[in-house]
Coordinates of C-alpha atoms in Angstrom, one line a residue:
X1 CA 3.8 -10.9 -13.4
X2 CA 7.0 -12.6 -12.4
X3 CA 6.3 -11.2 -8.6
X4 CA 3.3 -13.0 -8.6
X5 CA 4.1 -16.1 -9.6
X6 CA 7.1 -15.6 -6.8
X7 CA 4.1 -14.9 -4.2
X8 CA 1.9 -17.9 -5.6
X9 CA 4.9 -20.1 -4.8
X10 CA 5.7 -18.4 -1.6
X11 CA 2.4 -19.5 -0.5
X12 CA 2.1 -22.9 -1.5
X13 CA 5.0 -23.8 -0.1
X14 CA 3.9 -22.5 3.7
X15 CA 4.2 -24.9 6.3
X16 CA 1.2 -25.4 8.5
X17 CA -1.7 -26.3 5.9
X18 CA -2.6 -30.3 6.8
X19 CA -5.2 -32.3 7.0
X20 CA -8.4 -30.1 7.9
X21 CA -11.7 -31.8 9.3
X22 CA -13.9 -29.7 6.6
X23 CA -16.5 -31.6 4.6
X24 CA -14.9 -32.7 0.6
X25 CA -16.1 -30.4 -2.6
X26 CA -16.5 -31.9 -5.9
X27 CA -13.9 -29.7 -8.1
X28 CA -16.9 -28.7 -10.3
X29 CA -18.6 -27.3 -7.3
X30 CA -15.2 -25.7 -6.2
X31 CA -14.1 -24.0 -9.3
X32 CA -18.1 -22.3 -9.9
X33 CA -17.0 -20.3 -6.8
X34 CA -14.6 -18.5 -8.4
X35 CA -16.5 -18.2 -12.0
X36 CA -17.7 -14.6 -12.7
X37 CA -21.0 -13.6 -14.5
X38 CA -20.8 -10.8 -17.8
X39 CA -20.4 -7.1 -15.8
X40 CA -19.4 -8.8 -12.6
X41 CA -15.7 -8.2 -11.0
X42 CA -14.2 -10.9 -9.0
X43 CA -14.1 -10.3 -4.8
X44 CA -12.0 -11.3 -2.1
X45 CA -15.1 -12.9 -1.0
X46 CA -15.6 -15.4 -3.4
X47 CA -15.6 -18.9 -1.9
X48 CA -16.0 -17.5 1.8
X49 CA -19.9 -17.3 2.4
X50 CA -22.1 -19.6 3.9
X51 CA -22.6 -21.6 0.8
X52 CA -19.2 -22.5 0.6
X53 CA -18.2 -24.6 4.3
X54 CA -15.8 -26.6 2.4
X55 CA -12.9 -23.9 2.2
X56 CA -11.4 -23.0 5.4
X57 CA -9.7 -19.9 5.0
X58 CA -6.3 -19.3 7.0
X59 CA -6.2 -16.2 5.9
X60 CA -8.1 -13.4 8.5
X61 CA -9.0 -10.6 5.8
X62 CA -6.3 -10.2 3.2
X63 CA -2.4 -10.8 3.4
X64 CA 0.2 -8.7 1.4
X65 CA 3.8 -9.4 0.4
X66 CA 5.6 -6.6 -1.2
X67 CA 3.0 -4.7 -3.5
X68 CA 0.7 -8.1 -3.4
X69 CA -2.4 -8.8 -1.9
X70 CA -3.5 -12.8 -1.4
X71 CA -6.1 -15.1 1.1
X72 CA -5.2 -18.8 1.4
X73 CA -7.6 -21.4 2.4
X74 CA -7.7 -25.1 2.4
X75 CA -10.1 -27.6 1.6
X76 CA -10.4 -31.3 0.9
X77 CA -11.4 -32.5 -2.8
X78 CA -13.2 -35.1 -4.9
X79 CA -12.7 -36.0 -8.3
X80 CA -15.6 -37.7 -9.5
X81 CA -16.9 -38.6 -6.4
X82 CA -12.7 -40.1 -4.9
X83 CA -10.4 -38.4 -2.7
X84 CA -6.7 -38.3 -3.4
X85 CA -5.6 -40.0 -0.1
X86 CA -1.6 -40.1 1.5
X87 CA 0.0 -42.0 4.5
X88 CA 0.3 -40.8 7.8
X89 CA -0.3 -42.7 10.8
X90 CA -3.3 -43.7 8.6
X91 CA -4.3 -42.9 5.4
X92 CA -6.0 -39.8 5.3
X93 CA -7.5 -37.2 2.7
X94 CA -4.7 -34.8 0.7
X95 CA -5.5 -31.2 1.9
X96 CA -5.4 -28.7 -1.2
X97 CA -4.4 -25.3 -0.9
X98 CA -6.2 -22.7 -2.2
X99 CA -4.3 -19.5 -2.9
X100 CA -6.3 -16.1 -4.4
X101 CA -3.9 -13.3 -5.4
X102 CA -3.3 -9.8 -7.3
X103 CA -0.4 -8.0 -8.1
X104 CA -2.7 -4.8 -8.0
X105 CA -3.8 -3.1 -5.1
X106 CA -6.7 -5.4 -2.6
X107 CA -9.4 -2.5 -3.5
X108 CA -8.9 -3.7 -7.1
X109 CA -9.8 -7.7 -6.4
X110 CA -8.3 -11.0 -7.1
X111 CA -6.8 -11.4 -10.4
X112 CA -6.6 -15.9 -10.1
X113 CA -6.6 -18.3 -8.0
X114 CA -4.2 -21.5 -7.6
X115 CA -5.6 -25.0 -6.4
X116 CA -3.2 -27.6 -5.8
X117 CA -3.4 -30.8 -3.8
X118 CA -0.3 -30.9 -1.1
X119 CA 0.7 -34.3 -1.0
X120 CA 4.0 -36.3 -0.7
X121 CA 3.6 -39.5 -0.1
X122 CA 1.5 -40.7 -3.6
X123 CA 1.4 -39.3 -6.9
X124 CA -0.1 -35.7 -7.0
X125 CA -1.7 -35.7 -10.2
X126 CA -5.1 -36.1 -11.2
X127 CA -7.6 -35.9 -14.8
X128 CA -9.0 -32.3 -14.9
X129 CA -11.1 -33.0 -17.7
X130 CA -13.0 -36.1 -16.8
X131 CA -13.3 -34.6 -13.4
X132 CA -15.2 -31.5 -15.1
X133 CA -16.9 -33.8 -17.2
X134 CA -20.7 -33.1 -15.1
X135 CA -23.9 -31.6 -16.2
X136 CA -24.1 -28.1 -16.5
X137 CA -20.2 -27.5 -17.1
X138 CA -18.4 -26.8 -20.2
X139 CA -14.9 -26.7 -21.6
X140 CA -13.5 -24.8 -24.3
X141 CA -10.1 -26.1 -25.1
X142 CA -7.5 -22.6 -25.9
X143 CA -4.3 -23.7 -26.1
X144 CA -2.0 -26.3 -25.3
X145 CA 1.7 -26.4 -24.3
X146 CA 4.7 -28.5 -23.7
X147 CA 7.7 -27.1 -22.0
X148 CA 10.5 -29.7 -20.8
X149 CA 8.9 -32.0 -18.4
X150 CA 5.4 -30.2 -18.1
X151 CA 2.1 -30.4 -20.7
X152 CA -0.2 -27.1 -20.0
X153 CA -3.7 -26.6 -21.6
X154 CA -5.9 -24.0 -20.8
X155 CA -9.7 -24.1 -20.7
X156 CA -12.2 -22.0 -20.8
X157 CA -14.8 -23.2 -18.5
X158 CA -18.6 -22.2 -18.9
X159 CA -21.3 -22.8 -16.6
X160 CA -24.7 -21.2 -17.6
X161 CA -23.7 -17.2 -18.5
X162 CA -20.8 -17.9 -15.6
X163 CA -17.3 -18.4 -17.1
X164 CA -13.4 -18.5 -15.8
X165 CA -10.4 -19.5 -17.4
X166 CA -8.7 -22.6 -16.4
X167 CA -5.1 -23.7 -16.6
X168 CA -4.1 -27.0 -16.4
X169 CA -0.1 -27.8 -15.7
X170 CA 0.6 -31.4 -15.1
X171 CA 4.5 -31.5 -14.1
X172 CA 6.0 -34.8 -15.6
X173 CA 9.4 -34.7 -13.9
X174 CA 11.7 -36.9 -11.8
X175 CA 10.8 -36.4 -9.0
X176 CA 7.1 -37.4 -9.3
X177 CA 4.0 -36.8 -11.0
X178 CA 1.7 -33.4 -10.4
X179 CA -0.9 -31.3 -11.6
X180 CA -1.7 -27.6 -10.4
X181 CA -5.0 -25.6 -11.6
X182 CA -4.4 -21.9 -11.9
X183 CA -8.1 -19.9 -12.5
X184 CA -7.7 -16.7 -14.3
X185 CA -10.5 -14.1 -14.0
X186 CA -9.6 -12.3 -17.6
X187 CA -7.5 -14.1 -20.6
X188 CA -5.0 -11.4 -22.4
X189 CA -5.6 -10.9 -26.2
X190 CA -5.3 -13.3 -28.0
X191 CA -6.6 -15.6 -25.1
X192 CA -4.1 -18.3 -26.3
X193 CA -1.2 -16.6 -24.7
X194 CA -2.6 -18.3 -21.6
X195 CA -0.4 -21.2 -22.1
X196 CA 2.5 -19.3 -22.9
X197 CA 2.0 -16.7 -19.4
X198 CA 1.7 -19.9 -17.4
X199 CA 5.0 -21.5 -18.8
X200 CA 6.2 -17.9 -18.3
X201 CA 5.1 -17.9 -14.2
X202 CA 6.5 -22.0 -13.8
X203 CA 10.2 -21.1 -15.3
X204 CA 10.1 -18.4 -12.5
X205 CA 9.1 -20.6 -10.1
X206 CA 12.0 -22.8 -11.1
X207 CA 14.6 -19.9 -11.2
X208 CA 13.2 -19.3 -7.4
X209 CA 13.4 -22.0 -6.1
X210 CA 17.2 -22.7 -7.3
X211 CA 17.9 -19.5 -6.3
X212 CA 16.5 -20.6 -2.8
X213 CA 18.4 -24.1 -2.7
X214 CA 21.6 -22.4 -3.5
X215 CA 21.2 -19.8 -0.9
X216 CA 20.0 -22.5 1.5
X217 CA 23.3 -24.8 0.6
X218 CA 25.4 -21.8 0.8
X219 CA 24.2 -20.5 4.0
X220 CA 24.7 -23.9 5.9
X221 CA 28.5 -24.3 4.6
X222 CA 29.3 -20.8 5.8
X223 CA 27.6 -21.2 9.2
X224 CA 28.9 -24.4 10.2
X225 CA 32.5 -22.4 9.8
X226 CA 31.2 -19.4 11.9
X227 CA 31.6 -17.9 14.5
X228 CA 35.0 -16.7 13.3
X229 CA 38.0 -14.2 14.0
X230 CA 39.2 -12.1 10.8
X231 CA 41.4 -10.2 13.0
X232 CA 41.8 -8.8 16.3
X233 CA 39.1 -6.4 16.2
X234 CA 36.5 -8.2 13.9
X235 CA 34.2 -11.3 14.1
X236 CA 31.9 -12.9 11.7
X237 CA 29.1 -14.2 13.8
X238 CA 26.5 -15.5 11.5
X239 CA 25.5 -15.1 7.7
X240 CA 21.4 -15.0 6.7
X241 CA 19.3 -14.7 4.0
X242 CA 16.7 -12.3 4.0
X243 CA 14.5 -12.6 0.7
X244 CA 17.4 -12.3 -2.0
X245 CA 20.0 -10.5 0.2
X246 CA 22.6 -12.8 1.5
X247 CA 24.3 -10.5 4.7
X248 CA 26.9 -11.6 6.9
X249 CA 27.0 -10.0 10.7
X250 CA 29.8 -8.7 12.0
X251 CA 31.1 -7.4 15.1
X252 CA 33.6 -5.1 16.1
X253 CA 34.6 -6.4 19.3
X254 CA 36.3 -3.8 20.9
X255 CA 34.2 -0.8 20.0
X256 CA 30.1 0.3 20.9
X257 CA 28.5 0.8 18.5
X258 CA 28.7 4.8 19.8
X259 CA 32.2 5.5 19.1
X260 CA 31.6 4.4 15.2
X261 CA 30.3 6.0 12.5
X262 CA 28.3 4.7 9.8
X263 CA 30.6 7.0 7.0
X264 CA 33.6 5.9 8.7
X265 CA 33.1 2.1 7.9
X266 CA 31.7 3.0 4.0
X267 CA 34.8 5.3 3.7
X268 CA 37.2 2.4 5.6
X269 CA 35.5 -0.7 3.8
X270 CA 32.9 0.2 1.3
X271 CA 35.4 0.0 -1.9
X272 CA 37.2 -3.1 -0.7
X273 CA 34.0 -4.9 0.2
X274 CA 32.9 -4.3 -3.0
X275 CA 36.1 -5.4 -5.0
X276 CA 36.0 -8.8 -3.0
X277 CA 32.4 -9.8 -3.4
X278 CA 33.0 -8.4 -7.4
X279 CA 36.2 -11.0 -7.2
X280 CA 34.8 -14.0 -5.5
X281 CA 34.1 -16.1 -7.9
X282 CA 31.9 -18.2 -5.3
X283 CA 29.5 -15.4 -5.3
X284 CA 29.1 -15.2 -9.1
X285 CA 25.9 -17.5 -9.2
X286 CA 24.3 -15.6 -6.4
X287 CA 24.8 -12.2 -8.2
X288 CA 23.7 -13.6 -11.9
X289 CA 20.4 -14.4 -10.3
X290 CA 20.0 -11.1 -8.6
X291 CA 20.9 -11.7 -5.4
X292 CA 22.6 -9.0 -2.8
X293 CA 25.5 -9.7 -1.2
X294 CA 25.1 -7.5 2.4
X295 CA 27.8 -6.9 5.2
X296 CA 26.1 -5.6 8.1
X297 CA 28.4 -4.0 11.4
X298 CA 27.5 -4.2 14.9
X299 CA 29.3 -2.7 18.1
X300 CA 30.2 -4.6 20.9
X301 CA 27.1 -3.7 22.5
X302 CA 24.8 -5.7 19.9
X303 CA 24.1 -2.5 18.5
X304 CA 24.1 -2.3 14.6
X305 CA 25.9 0.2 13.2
X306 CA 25.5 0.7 9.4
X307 CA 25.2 -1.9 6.6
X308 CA 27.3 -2.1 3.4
X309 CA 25.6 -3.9 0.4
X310 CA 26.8 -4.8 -2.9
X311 CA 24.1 -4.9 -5.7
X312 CA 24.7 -7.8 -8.3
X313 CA 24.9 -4.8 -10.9
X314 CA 27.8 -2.7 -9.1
X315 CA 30.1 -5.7 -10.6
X316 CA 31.3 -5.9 -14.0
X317 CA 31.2 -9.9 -14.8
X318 CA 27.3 -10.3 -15.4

């Protein structure tokens, strides 16, 4: 579950989804096209027919990352009958993202769906229950939370034999007012441990995107230091992240990548690679939140050569 709250946030946070020239939905009208009937199974197709112009799906087919599956659209809102609206040249409509995903195979279907206005420039939060609050709709109030800074209540929303579970998180913090809708096709048992899953998914999201800042703070400082000699026959070029591996690139400047073994450097550096990163004290956050700390070796003919990693759990201090 904690992967796919990773992915939802992944998502959200693309680049690249602005303001789209598609025709606003109501948000009653928007969440029916993800409610299921009794004996029906939720589709990847769900919102993308002909009845449905409103969404405009980025997403050609389905997208994976890791083991799983997602489609993200866009579309433009009203809440009884308003559009959220934030500066830009002019003041134009918020685009919300629209982000369907499973942590199970795609030939198994969507398991929710997470609709979120993306804006910056106003207050992102809106009144979920007086915008459901139309003919023909129906809410069934489950449970109710309140973590630090965030209220969550989840619905169960009815229309005719249709239904899908709703939850609501309104984030109260600092750094602005926001509410994200999270649809969810089943409810576990009891169906009040809604609340207490999404709390579960927005702490990850937190720890993520800490973990992120950190990484993106660290990797800056060492850069702006880099390139750099560490002796005669070795140079630290650059330092990335890729997903939670932090990896420096080195070169060995007077050797090809052909006259150097991948065992000789493990049997040359492996231990004492290890005993530094284990010893840094600066790498001590990274590891406590899982990240992999990754020297990787490349001859002087920009060849890479082998790549020595040190898993948080090979030290002894977490």
């Amino acid at each position: 579950m904690k992967f796919m709250s990773v992915v939802v946030f992944t998502v959200l946070a693309m680049p690249g989804i602005g303001y789209t020239q598609s025709q606003a939905i109501e948000l009653p009208k928007l969440i029916e096209a993800f409610m299921v009937n009794p004996g029906s199974n939720p589709e990847w197709e769900m919102g993308a027919g002909k009845s449905m112009p409103e969404i405009k799906w980025i997403s050609s087919g389905i997208e994976s990352h890791g083991s799983a599956s997602y489609r993200r659209g866009t579309t433009r809102v009203l809440l009884n009958g308003k559009e959220m609206q934030h500066l830009r040249q002019r003041l134009e409509p918020v685009p919300w993202k629209i982000v369907m995903v499973s942590d199970s195979p795609a030939k198994l279907g969507p398991e929710q769906v997470s609709i979120a206005p993306s804006c910056d420039t106003v207050q992102c939060e809106f009144d979920f229950k007086k915008a459901m609050s139309v003919e023909g709709f129906s809410l069934k109030k489950i449970c109710e939370a309140s973590p630090v800074s965030q209220r969550i209540i989840a619905y169960e929303v009815r229309k005719s034999t249709a239904h899908v579970y709703a939850v609501v998180a309104d984030n109260l913090g600092s750094g602005g007012a926001s509410t994200e809708l999270r649809l969810f096709f089943s409810a576990p048992s009891p169906a009040s441990n809604l609340c207490a899953r999404m709390e579960m998914e927005l702490n990850s999201r937190k720890e993520e995107g800490f973990i992120t800042e950190v990484l993106r703070i660290t990797l800056s400082e060492i850069n702006s230091k880099l390139p750099m000699m560490i002796d005669s026959e070795t140079r630290i070029d650059s330092a990335v992240v890729l997903n939670k591996n932090f990896q420096y690139n080195i070169t060995l400047i007077n050797y090809p990548s052909s006259s150097v073994s991948a065992s000789e450097l493990n049997n040359a550096f492996g231990q004492t690679i290890i005993n530094n990163v284990c010893a840094e004290k600066r790498t001590l956050m990274l590891r406590k939140n899982g990240v992999t700390v990754s020297y990787a070796y490349f001859g002087n003919d920009g060849k890479k050569i082998t790549t020595i990693s040190v898993l948080p759990s090979q030290c002894g201090d977490i």
